[in-house]
Coordinates of C-alpha atoms in Angstrom, one line a residue:
Chain A
X1 CA -200.6 157.8 11.8
X2 CA -203.9 156.8 13.2
X3 CA -203.9 155.3 16.7
X4 CA -206.8 153.0 17.4
X5 CA -207.8 152.0 20.9
X6 CA -209.8 148.8 20.9
X7 CA -211.6 148.7 24.3
X8 CA -211.1 145.5 26.3
X9 CA -214.0 145.1 28.7
X10 CA -214.0 141.4 28.9
X11 CA -216.6 140.9 26.2
X12 CA -215.3 138.6 23.6
X13 CA -212.2 138.3 21.4
X14 CA -210.4 141.4 20.3
X15 CA -207.6 139.9 18.1
X16 CA -209.6 139.9 14.9
X17 CA -210.6 143.6 15.4
X18 CA -207.0 144.6 16.2
X19 CA -205.7 142.7 13.2
X20 CA -208.2 144.2 10.9
X21 CA -207.3 147.8 11.9
X22 CA -203.6 147.0 11.6
X23 CA -204.1 145.6 8.2
X24 CA -205.8 148.9 7.3
X25 CA -202.6 150.7 8.2
X26 CA -203.4 152.0 11.6
X27 CA -201.5 151.5 14.8
X28 CA -204.0 149.5 16.8
X29 CA -203.9 148.0 20.2
X30 CA -206.0 146.7 23.0
X31 CA -206.9 149.2 25.8
X32 CA -207.5 147.7 29.1
X33 CA -207.6 150.8 31.2
X34 CA -209.5 154.1 30.6
X35 CA -206.4 156.2 30.4
X36 CA -205.4 154.5 27.1
X37 CA -208.4 156.2 25.4
X38 CA -206.8 159.6 25.5
X39 CA -203.7 158.9 23.5
X40 CA -205.9 157.4 20.7
X41 CA -207.2 159.1 17.6
X42 CA -210.0 156.6 17.1
X43 CA -211.9 154.4 19.5
X44 CA -213.5 151.0 18.8
X45 CA -215.9 149.2 21.2
X46 CA -216.4 145.6 20.0
X47 CA -218.2 143.0 21.9
X48 CA -220.3 139.9 21.9
X49 CA -222.4 138.8 24.9
X50 CA -225.2 140.2 27.0
X51 CA -226.1 143.9 27.3
X52 CA -226.3 143.7 31.0
X53 CA -222.9 142.2 31.4
X54 CA -221.4 144.6 28.9
X55 CA -222.6 147.6 30.8
X56 CA -221.5 146.1 34.2
X57 CA -218.0 145.5 32.8
X58 CA -217.7 149.0 31.3
X59 CA -218.8 150.6 34.6
X60 CA -216.6 148.4 36.7
X61 CA -213.5 149.3 34.7
X62 CA -214.3 153.0 34.7
X63 CA -214.8 153.0 30.9
X64 CA -218.3 154.5 30.8
X65 CA -217.1 157.9 32.1
X66 CA -213.8 157.9 30.3
X67 CA -215.5 157.0 27.0
X68 CA -218.0 159.8 27.4
X69 CA -215.1 162.3 27.9
X70 CA -213.0 160.9 25.1
X71 CA -215.8 160.5 22.6
X72 CA -218.8 162.7 23.3
X73 CA -216.9 165.6 24.8
X74 CA -213.6 165.5 22.9
X75 CA -215.0 164.3 19.6
X76 CA -212.9 161.3 18.7
X77 CA -214.4 159.1 15.9
X78 CA -216.0 156.1 17.7
X79 CA -217.1 152.7 16.2
X80 CA -219.3 150.4 18.2
X81 CA -219.4 146.9 16.7
X82 CA -222.3 144.5 17.4
X83 CA -222.8 144.7 21.2
X84 CA -220.7 147.8 21.1
X85 CA -223.4 149.4 18.9
X86 CA -226.2 148.2 21.1
X87 CA -224.6 149.7 24.2
X88 CA -224.9 153.1 22.7
X89 CA -228.6 153.0 23.3
X90 CA -230.4 154.4 26.3
X91 CA -231.8 151.0 27.5
X92 CA -231.3 147.3 26.7
X93 CA -233.4 144.3 27.6
X94 CA -231.0 141.4 27.4
X95 CA -230.1 140.1 30.9
X96 CA -232.7 142.3 32.5
X97 CA -233.7 145.9 31.8
X98 CA -230.4 147.8 31.9
X99 CA -229.3 151.4 31.2
X100 CA -226.9 151.7 28.3
X101 CA -224.5 154.5 27.6
X102 CA -227.3 156.6 26.2
X103 CA -225.3 158.5 23.6
X104 CA -228.0 157.8 21.0
X105 CA -231.7 158.1 21.4
X106 CA -232.6 154.5 21.0
X107 CA -233.5 151.3 22.7
X108 CA -232.5 147.7 22.2
X109 CA -235.1 145.1 21.5
X110 CA -235.3 141.4 20.5
X111 CA -235.4 140.6 16.8
X112 CA -238.8 139.5 16.0
X113 CA -239.3 137.1 13.0
X114 CA -241.7 138.4 10.3
X115 CA -242.3 134.8 9.1
X116 CA -241.6 131.2 9.7
X117 CA -238.6 131.4 7.4
X118 CA -236.8 133.8 9.7
X119 CA -234.7 132.2 12.4
X120 CA -233.1 133.8 15.5
X121 CA -230.2 134.4 16.1
X122 CA -229.7 136.2 12.8
X123 CA -226.6 134.5 11.6
X124 CA -224.8 134.9 8.3
X125 CA -224.4 137.4 5.4
X126 CA -227.1 139.9 4.8
X127 CA -227.4 143.1 2.9
X128 CA -227.2 146.8 3.9
X129 CA -229.7 149.3 2.4
X130 CA -228.8 152.9 2.8
X131 CA -231.1 155.4 4.4
X132 CA -228.7 158.2 3.6
X133 CA -225.2 158.6 2.1
X134 CA -222.4 158.4 4.6
X135 CA -218.6 158.5 4.4
X136 CA -218.5 155.3 6.4
X137 CA -219.9 153.4 3.3
X138 CA -217.9 155.2 0.7
X139 CA -217.1 152.8 -2.2
X140 CA -219.5 150.2 -0.8
X141 CA -222.5 149.6 -3.1
X142 CA -226.1 149.4 -2.0
X143 CA -227.0 145.8 -1.1
X144 CA -223.5 144.7 -0.1
X145 CA -223.5 141.8 2.3
X146 CA -221.9 141.9 5.7
X147 CA -221.7 139.2 8.4
X148 CA -224.2 139.4 11.2
X149 CA -224.6 137.2 14.3
X150 CA -227.1 138.6 16.9
X151 CA -230.5 138.2 18.5
X152 CA -231.1 141.8 19.4
X153 CA -231.3 145.1 17.5
X154 CA -231.3 148.8 18.0
X155 CA -234.5 150.8 17.5
X156 CA -233.5 154.4 16.8
X157 CA -236.0 157.1 17.9
X158 CA -234.6 159.6 15.4
X159 CA -234.8 158.6 11.8
X160 CA -231.8 160.7 10.9
X161 CA -229.5 158.5 13.1
X162 CA -230.2 155.5 10.9
X163 CA -227.6 155.2 8.2
X164 CA -228.4 151.7 6.9
X165 CA -231.0 149.1 7.5
X166 CA -231.0 145.3 6.7
X167 CA -234.1 143.4 5.5
X168 CA -234.7 140.9 8.2
X169 CA -237.4 140.6 10.9
X170 CA -239.2 143.5 9.4
X171 CA -236.1 145.5 8.8
X172 CA -233.7 146.7 11.5
X173 CA -231.0 149.4 11.7
X174 CA -227.7 147.8 10.8
X175 CA -225.7 151.0 11.0
X176 CA -226.3 154.2 12.9
X177 CA -224.4 157.5 13.2
X178 CA -224.7 160.6 15.3
X179 CA -221.9 163.0 14.5
X180 CA -218.7 161.2 15.5
X181 CA -220.5 158.2 17.1
X182 CA -221.0 155.3 14.8
X183 CA -222.4 151.9 15.3
X184 CA -222.5 148.8 13.1
X185 CA -224.6 145.7 14.0
X186 CA -222.5 143.5 11.7
X187 CA -218.8 142.5 12.1
X188 CA -216.6 144.4 9.7
X189 CA -213.6 142.5 10.9
X190 CA -215.3 139.3 9.7
X191 CA -216.8 140.7 6.5
X192 CA -213.9 140.2 4.2
X193 CA -213.4 143.0 1.6
X194 CA -216.4 145.2 2.3
X195 CA -215.5 145.1 6.0
X196 CA -212.0 146.0 5.2
X197 CA -213.2 149.0 3.1
X198 CA -215.5 150.1 5.9
X199 CA -212.7 150.0 8.4
X200 CA -210.5 152.1 6.1
X201 CA -213.4 154.6 5.7
X202 CA -213.7 154.8 9.4
X203 CA -210.0 155.5 9.8
X204 CA -210.3 158.4 7.3
X205 CA -212.7 160.2 9.6
X206 CA -211.2 162.9 11.9
Chain B
X1 CA -232.2 138.9 2.5
X2 CA -230.2 136.5 4.6
X3 CA -228.0 134.4 2.3
X4 CA -227.5 130.7 2.3
X5 CA -224.0 129.8 3.7
X6 CA -221.7 127.3 2.2
X7 CA -219.3 126.3 4.9
X8 CA -216.1 124.3 4.3
X9 CA -215.3 122.1 7.2
X10 CA -211.8 121.0 7.9
X11 CA -211.8 117.8 9.8
X12 CA -208.7 116.7 11.7
X13 CA -207.7 113.9 13.9
X14 CA -205.6 116.2 16.0
X15 CA -204.1 119.3 14.4
X16 CA -202.1 120.5 17.3
X17 CA -198.5 121.6 17.5
X18 CA -198.1 119.9 20.9
X19 CA -195.4 117.8 22.6
X20 CA -194.5 114.6 21.0
X21 CA -195.0 116.0 17.6
X22 CA -194.2 113.6 14.7
X23 CA -193.4 114.7 11.2
X24 CA -196.9 113.6 10.3
X25 CA -198.4 116.2 12.7
X26 CA -196.2 119.0 11.3
X27 CA -197.4 118.2 7.9
X28 CA -200.9 118.3 9.1
X29 CA -200.6 121.7 10.7
X30 CA -199.0 123.0 7.5
X31 CA -201.9 121.7 5.6
X32 CA -204.3 123.5 8.0
X33 CA -202.7 126.9 7.5
X34 CA -202.5 126.3 3.8
X35 CA -206.2 125.5 3.7
X36 CA -207.0 128.6 5.8
X37 CA -205.1 130.9 3.5
X38 CA -206.7 129.4 0.4
X39 CA -210.2 129.7 1.9
X40 CA -209.4 133.3 2.9
X41 CA -208.4 134.1 -0.6
X42 CA -211.5 132.4 -1.9
X43 CA -213.6 134.6 0.3
X44 CA -215.7 131.8 1.9
X45 CA -218.7 132.5 4.1
X46 CA -217.5 130.7 7.2
X47 CA -215.0 128.1 8.2
X48 CA -215.4 125.2 10.6
X49 CA -212.5 123.3 12.2
X50 CA -213.3 120.1 14.0
X51 CA -210.9 117.7 15.8
X52 CA -213.2 114.8 15.4
X53 CA -211.5 112.2 17.6
X54 CA -210.7 114.5 20.5
X55 CA -213.3 113.4 22.9
X56 CA -213.0 109.8 22.2
X57 CA -209.2 109.9 22.8
X58 CA -209.5 112.3 25.8
X59 CA -207.8 115.1 24.0
X60 CA -208.4 118.7 24.9
X61 CA -208.7 121.6 22.4
X62 CA -205.3 122.9 21.2
X63 CA -205.5 126.6 22.0
X64 CA -202.3 127.7 20.4
X65 CA -203.2 126.2 17.1
X66 CA -206.6 127.8 17.2
X67 CA -204.9 131.1 17.9
X68 CA -202.7 130.7 14.8
X69 CA -205.6 129.7 12.6
X70 CA -207.7 132.6 13.9
X71 CA -204.9 135.1 13.2
X72 CA -205.1 134.1 9.5
X73 CA -208.9 134.0 9.3
X74 CA -210.8 137.1 8.0
X75 CA -214.1 135.3 8.1
X76 CA -216.2 133.7 10.9
X77 CA -214.5 130.7 12.4
X78 CA -216.2 127.9 14.4
X79 CA -214.0 125.4 16.3
X80 CA -214.9 122.1 17.9
X81 CA -213.5 118.9 19.2
X82 CA -212.9 117.8 22.7
X83 CA -214.7 120.8 24.3
X84 CA -215.7 119.8 27.9
X85 CA -216.1 122.9 30.0
X86 CA -217.0 126.6 29.8
X87 CA -213.3 127.3 30.5
X88 CA -212.4 125.4 27.3
X89 CA -214.9 127.6 25.5
X90 CA -213.6 130.8 27.1
X91 CA -210.1 130.0 26.0
X92 CA -211.2 129.1 22.5
X93 CA -213.2 132.4 22.1
X94 CA -210.3 134.4 23.5
X95 CA -207.9 132.7 21.0
X96 CA -210.1 133.9 18.2
X97 CA -212.9 131.4 17.5
X98 CA -216.2 133.2 16.9
X99 CA -218.2 130.1 17.7
X100 CA -217.6 126.8 19.3
X101 CA -219.0 123.5 18.2
X102 CA -220.0 121.1 21.0
X103 CA -221.0 117.5 20.5
X104 CA -220.3 114.8 23.1
X105 CA -220.0 117.0 26.1
X106 CA -223.3 118.8 25.2
X107 CA -225.0 115.4 25.8
X108 CA -222.8 114.2 28.7
X109 CA -223.2 117.4 30.7
X110 CA -226.7 119.0 30.5
X111 CA -225.5 122.2 32.1
X112 CA -222.7 122.9 29.7
X113 CA -224.7 124.4 26.8
X114 CA -226.9 126.3 29.2
X115 CA -224.1 127.9 31.2
X116 CA -222.0 128.6 28.1
X117 CA -224.9 130.3 26.4
X118 CA -225.6 132.5 29.4
X119 CA -222.0 133.4 29.8
X120 CA -221.0 134.0 26.2
X121 CA -224.2 134.5 24.3
X122 CA -226.1 131.9 22.3
X123 CA -224.7 133.0 19.0
X124 CA -221.3 131.5 20.1
X125 CA -222.7 128.0 20.7
X126 CA -223.3 125.5 17.9
X127 CA -224.7 122.2 19.1
X128 CA -223.5 119.4 16.9
X129 CA -225.7 116.3 16.5
X130 CA -224.6 113.1 14.7
X131 CA -227.3 110.7 13.7
X132 CA -227.4 107.2 12.3
X133 CA -230.3 105.7 10.5
X134 CA -231.6 102.3 11.8
X135 CA -233.0 99.6 9.4
X136 CA -236.6 100.6 10.4
X137 CA -236.0 104.1 9.1
X138 CA -235.8 105.8 12.5
X139 CA -232.7 107.8 13.5
X140 CA -230.6 107.7 16.7
X141 CA -228.1 110.3 17.9
X142 CA -224.6 109.0 18.7
X143 CA -221.8 110.8 20.4
X144 CA -218.0 110.2 20.6
X145 CA -217.4 109.9 16.9
X146 CA -220.4 107.7 16.4
X147 CA -219.5 105.1 19.0
X148 CA -221.8 106.0 21.9
X149 CA -225.5 105.6 21.5
X150 CA -227.7 108.1 23.3
X151 CA -231.2 106.6 22.7
X152 CA -232.3 110.0 21.5
X153 CA -234.0 110.9 18.2
X154 CA -232.3 113.8 16.4
X155 CA -235.4 116.0 16.5
X156 CA -235.7 115.6 20.3
X157 CA -231.9 116.3 20.7
X158 CA -232.2 119.4 18.6
X159 CA -235.1 120.7 20.6
X160 CA -233.3 120.0 23.8
X161 CA -230.2 121.9 22.6
X162 CA -232.3 124.9 21.5
X163 CA -234.1 125.0 24.8
X164 CA -230.7 124.9 26.6
X165 CA -229.6 127.9 24.6
X166 CA -227.7 126.8 21.6
X167 CA -227.6 129.3 18.8
X168 CA -227.4 126.9 15.9
X169 CA -227.6 123.2 15.3
X170 CA -225.1 121.3 13.1
X171 CA -226.8 118.1 12.0
X172 CA -224.6 115.3 10.5
X173 CA -225.6 112.1 8.9
X174 CA -223.1 109.5 10.2
X175 CA -224.1 107.2 7.3
X176 CA -223.6 109.7 4.6
X177 CA -220.5 111.4 6.1
X178 CA -217.5 110.9 3.8
X179 CA -219.5 109.0 1.1
X180 CA -220.0 112.0 -1.2
X181 CA -223.4 110.3 -2.0
X182 CA -225.5 113.3 -1.0
X183 CA -226.9 114.7 2.3
X184 CA -229.7 112.9 4.2
X185 CA -232.3 115.4 3.2
X186 CA -235.1 113.7 5.3
X187 CA -232.9 113.9 8.4
X188 CA -232.1 117.5 7.8
X189 CA -235.7 118.4 7.1
X190 CA -237.0 116.9 10.3
X191 CA -234.4 118.7 12.4
X192 CA -234.9 122.1 10.6
X193 CA -238.6 121.7 11.1
X194 CA -238.2 120.9 14.8
X195 CA -236.4 124.1 15.9
X196 CA -236.5 127.8 15.2
X197 CA -232.7 128.4 15.4
X198 CA -230.6 128.1 12.2
X199 CA -229.7 124.5 11.2
X200 CA -226.6 123.6 9.2
X201 CA -226.7 120.4 7.1
X202 CA -223.6 118.2 7.1
X203 CA -222.5 114.8 5.9
X204 CA -222.5 113.5 2.3
X205 CA -221.9 116.4 -0.1
X206 CA -220.2 115.1 -3.2
X207 CA -221.4 117.6 -5.7
X208 CA -223.2 121.0 -6.0
X209 CA -226.4 119.1 -6.9
X210 CA -226.4 117.6 -3.4
X211 CA -226.3 121.0 -1.8
X212 CA -229.1 122.2 -4.0
X213 CA -231.2 119.1 -3.0
X214 CA -230.9 119.6 0.7
X215 CA -231.4 123.4 0.5
X216 CA -234.5 123.1 -1.7
X217 CA -235.8 120.0 0.2
X218 CA -235.5 121.3 3.7
X219 CA -235.3 124.5 5.7
X220 CA -231.7 124.4 6.6
X221 CA -229.9 127.7 6.6
X222 CA -226.5 126.5 5.5
X223 CA -224.6 123.5 4.1
X224 CA -221.3 122.3 5.6
X225 CA -219.0 120.2 3.5
X226 CA -215.6 118.6 4.0
X227 CA -214.7 115.9 1.5
X228 CA -215.9 117.7 -1.5
X229 CA -213.6 120.7 -0.9
X230 CA -210.7 118.7 0.3
X231 CA -210.6 115.9 -2.2
X232 CA -212.1 117.3 -5.4
X233 CA -211.7 120.4 -7.5
X234 CA -215.0 121.8 -6.4
X235 CA -214.9 125.2 -4.8
X236 CA -217.3 127.1 -2.5
X237 CA -217.7 129.9 -5.1
X238 CA -218.7 127.5 -7.8
X239 CA -221.1 125.8 -5.4
X240 CA -222.7 129.2 -4.8
X241 CA -222.9 130.0 -8.5
X242 CA -224.7 126.7 -9.0
X243 CA -227.1 127.4 -6.0
X244 CA -227.9 130.9 -7.4
X245 CA -228.9 129.3 -10.6
X246 CA -231.3 127.1 -8.6
X247 CA -232.9 130.3 -7.3
X248 CA -231.2 130.3 -3.9
X249 CA -230.0 133.6 -2.3
X250 CA -226.2 133.4 -1.9
X251 CA -223.4 135.9 -1.5
X252 CA -221.2 136.2 -4.6

């Protein structure tokens, strides 16, 4: 039975995420202290809010070091959602220039409209276009819509880390992956059936 | 590309399971959960819950009810009605709302939107603006369920909310609300042209054609509708099929 630790670092509501993983058949719970990471098979870092506050909260609670051990060193499948994906980068700009977890060669930048028609924040359903095949999107067709709500995006330095992009503001990375570290800019727990499928796919990773 | 959203709005005059509950209130909450389940099954883009008399009657948001609703919701959920403070917002977000909709307090307390946006992120904050048309064709914003005049024009109010950090604007025509006679497209157009954040049109949808009109006649990003989904056989999916036929990008 998969045990999913959803990290609570004070950045937004976790119930929907926990519910979504439970519905997918995993044992899922909120982890408020770093120790909880080590009895989990999968780790999820959700989050909405500012990059700077997110990093401060992770550090204050000792999560940054524990996550590095549990994920980067020990190899547990990891899913960063929205802010949780952005924190994977080396540096963010929201709330002042801040160092991120730095597990992925990337930086966070503001979304920049390519035309008058594009508004910020990017809110609503938009499509994913695959740069490469990945087990995370098994059974999810090219062009499927997921729910986005954000003003910043991740710029990957290595092209091979980008799994999917979304056509908005010149195109941005909507999903990245480096080995067991996965990030999605959209909210799978709010994306109805495709989101549920993605969550099941994530759980199938070992 | 980014899809147009069709957003059912559930309007309530108090939907809480609180002390002093009458049979009427129980039936209302039952209706709420039924509606949520139905909308879940119907795979709607987003849901909005508004307790529309809360501020006027001095009622605070009912956190436990929001919690129950959010547990059932597999789609984005915005909640509003009676929000007065960042603590109210924190509690609502913690209970499961993805966004909060703020109307009266956003005008009464200039710092509320600013501090909430800083604390929780602008994407959580929807500024709701209700406007009434005067005989000379100008518009004025009213708060507290249309009872309190602000002296502000909707475009100025919208710009003000954007500057303070709101992530979206919900613009409602008081005159059209509940009439099912169509959105006030001119009002929606002026507001959408005044800001660079997404604008949601509200008030007056009676048929899919009305949604098409406001989406093609203005730059709103979404349409919200209450009466049409509560009192007729119309469904969000059929609305979107119609809109696609008009050439609009929707999620089907």
